[in-house]
């Protein structure tokens, strides 16, 4: 009886391993570089060096580590708009394509990328239980 229990456990663990290996085989794009390309002509982020729309060569946009860039969600757009309007009385990025790059911070902290430039940092402050936006001068984060 003890042997049957071991066989059942082995059988279950083998099934679990097969299920996990099936998940690993699904195609997934992983971006390992600390930069993306930006087409200045089309004003779009690029994964590759060449723009698929106009064919021009993209400019390198260096990302802060861990270089986890994504498109800004509608919710994050609302949060960002609220912070900009409350602090500066306007929303200069309304209707623009915005990327967020996760960076180290006390809680949720992202670099805000607009038009191929680091526009500022959006972070959640635990002490206030609210978001805060800090603008960055356009040339301050550039790397040569």
Coordinates of N, CA and C in Angstrom, one line a residue, residues 3 5 13 19-20 28 34 38 41 45 48 50-51 53 63 71 73-74 76 86 89 107 110-111 125-126 132 136:
X3 N 3.7 1.5 -1.4 CA 4.3 1.7 -2.8 C 3.3 2.4 -3.7
X5 N 1.0 4.6 -2.9 CA 1.0 6.0 -2.6 C 2.2 6.8 -3.3
X13 N 3.2 14.4 -9.7 CA 4.3 15.4 -9.9 C 4.7 15.4 -11.4
X19 N 2.6 19.9 -17.3 CA 1.7 21.1 -17.4 C 2.6 22.4 -17.4
X20 N 3.6 22.4 -16.5 CA 4.5 23.5 -16.4 C 5.3 23.7 -17.7
X28 N 6.5 33.9 -26.1 CA 6.4 35.1 -25.3 C 7.6 36.0 -25.6
X34 N 18.4 47.5 -22.1 CA 18.1 48.6 -21.3 C 17.8 49.9 -22.1
X38 N 13.2 55.0 -30.7 CA 12.1 55.9 -30.9 C 12.2 56.5 -32.3
X41 N 10.4 60.8 -36.6 CA 9.5 61.2 -37.7 C 8.0 60.8 -37.4
X45 N 7.4 54.6 -30.3 CA 8.4 53.7 -29.8 C 8.6 52.5 -30.7
X48 N 12.5 47.4 -32.7 CA 13.7 47.2 -33.5 C 14.3 48.6 -33.9
X50 N 14.7 49.9 -36.9 CA 14.0 50.6 -38.0 C 12.5 50.7 -37.8
X51 N 12.0 51.8 -38.2 CA 10.5 52.1 -38.1 C 9.8 51.3 -39.2
X53 N 6.9 51.9 -40.3 CA 5.9 52.8 -41.0 C 6.7 53.6 -42.0
X63 N 16.8 53.4 -21.0 CA 15.8 53.2 -19.9 C 16.6 53.0 -18.6
X71 N 3.1 50.4 -22.1 CA 2.2 51.5 -22.4 C 1.4 52.0 -21.2
X73 N -1.7 52.8 -19.1 CA -3.1 52.4 -19.1 C -4.0 53.6 -19.0
X74 N -5.3 53.4 -19.4 CA -6.2 54.5 -19.2 C -6.3 55.0 -17.8
X76 N -3.9 54.9 -15.5 CA -2.7 55.6 -15.2 C -2.7 57.0 -15.9
X86 N -3.6 69.4 -11.1 CA -3.6 69.9 -9.7 C -2.3 70.7 -9.4
X89 N -1.9 73.1 -13.4 CA -3.1 73.8 -14.0 C -3.4 73.4 -15.5
X107 N 7.3 52.5 -3.3 CA 6.2 51.8 -3.8 C 6.1 51.9 -5.3
X110 N 7.3 55.0 -11.5 CA 7.5 54.9 -13.0 C 8.1 56.1 -13.6
X111 N 9.0 56.0 -14.5 CA 9.4 57.1 -15.3 C 8.3 57.3 -16.4
X125 N 3.0 57.6 -3.0 CA 3.6 57.9 -1.7 C 2.7 57.3 -0.7
X126 N 3.3 56.3 0.0 CA 2.6 55.6 1.1 C 2.2 56.6 2.2
X132 N 2.2 61.1 -6.7 CA 2.9 62.4 -6.9 C 3.7 62.4 -8.2
X136 N 10.8 66.3 -15.0 CA 12.3 66.2 -15.2 C 12.6 67.1 -16.3

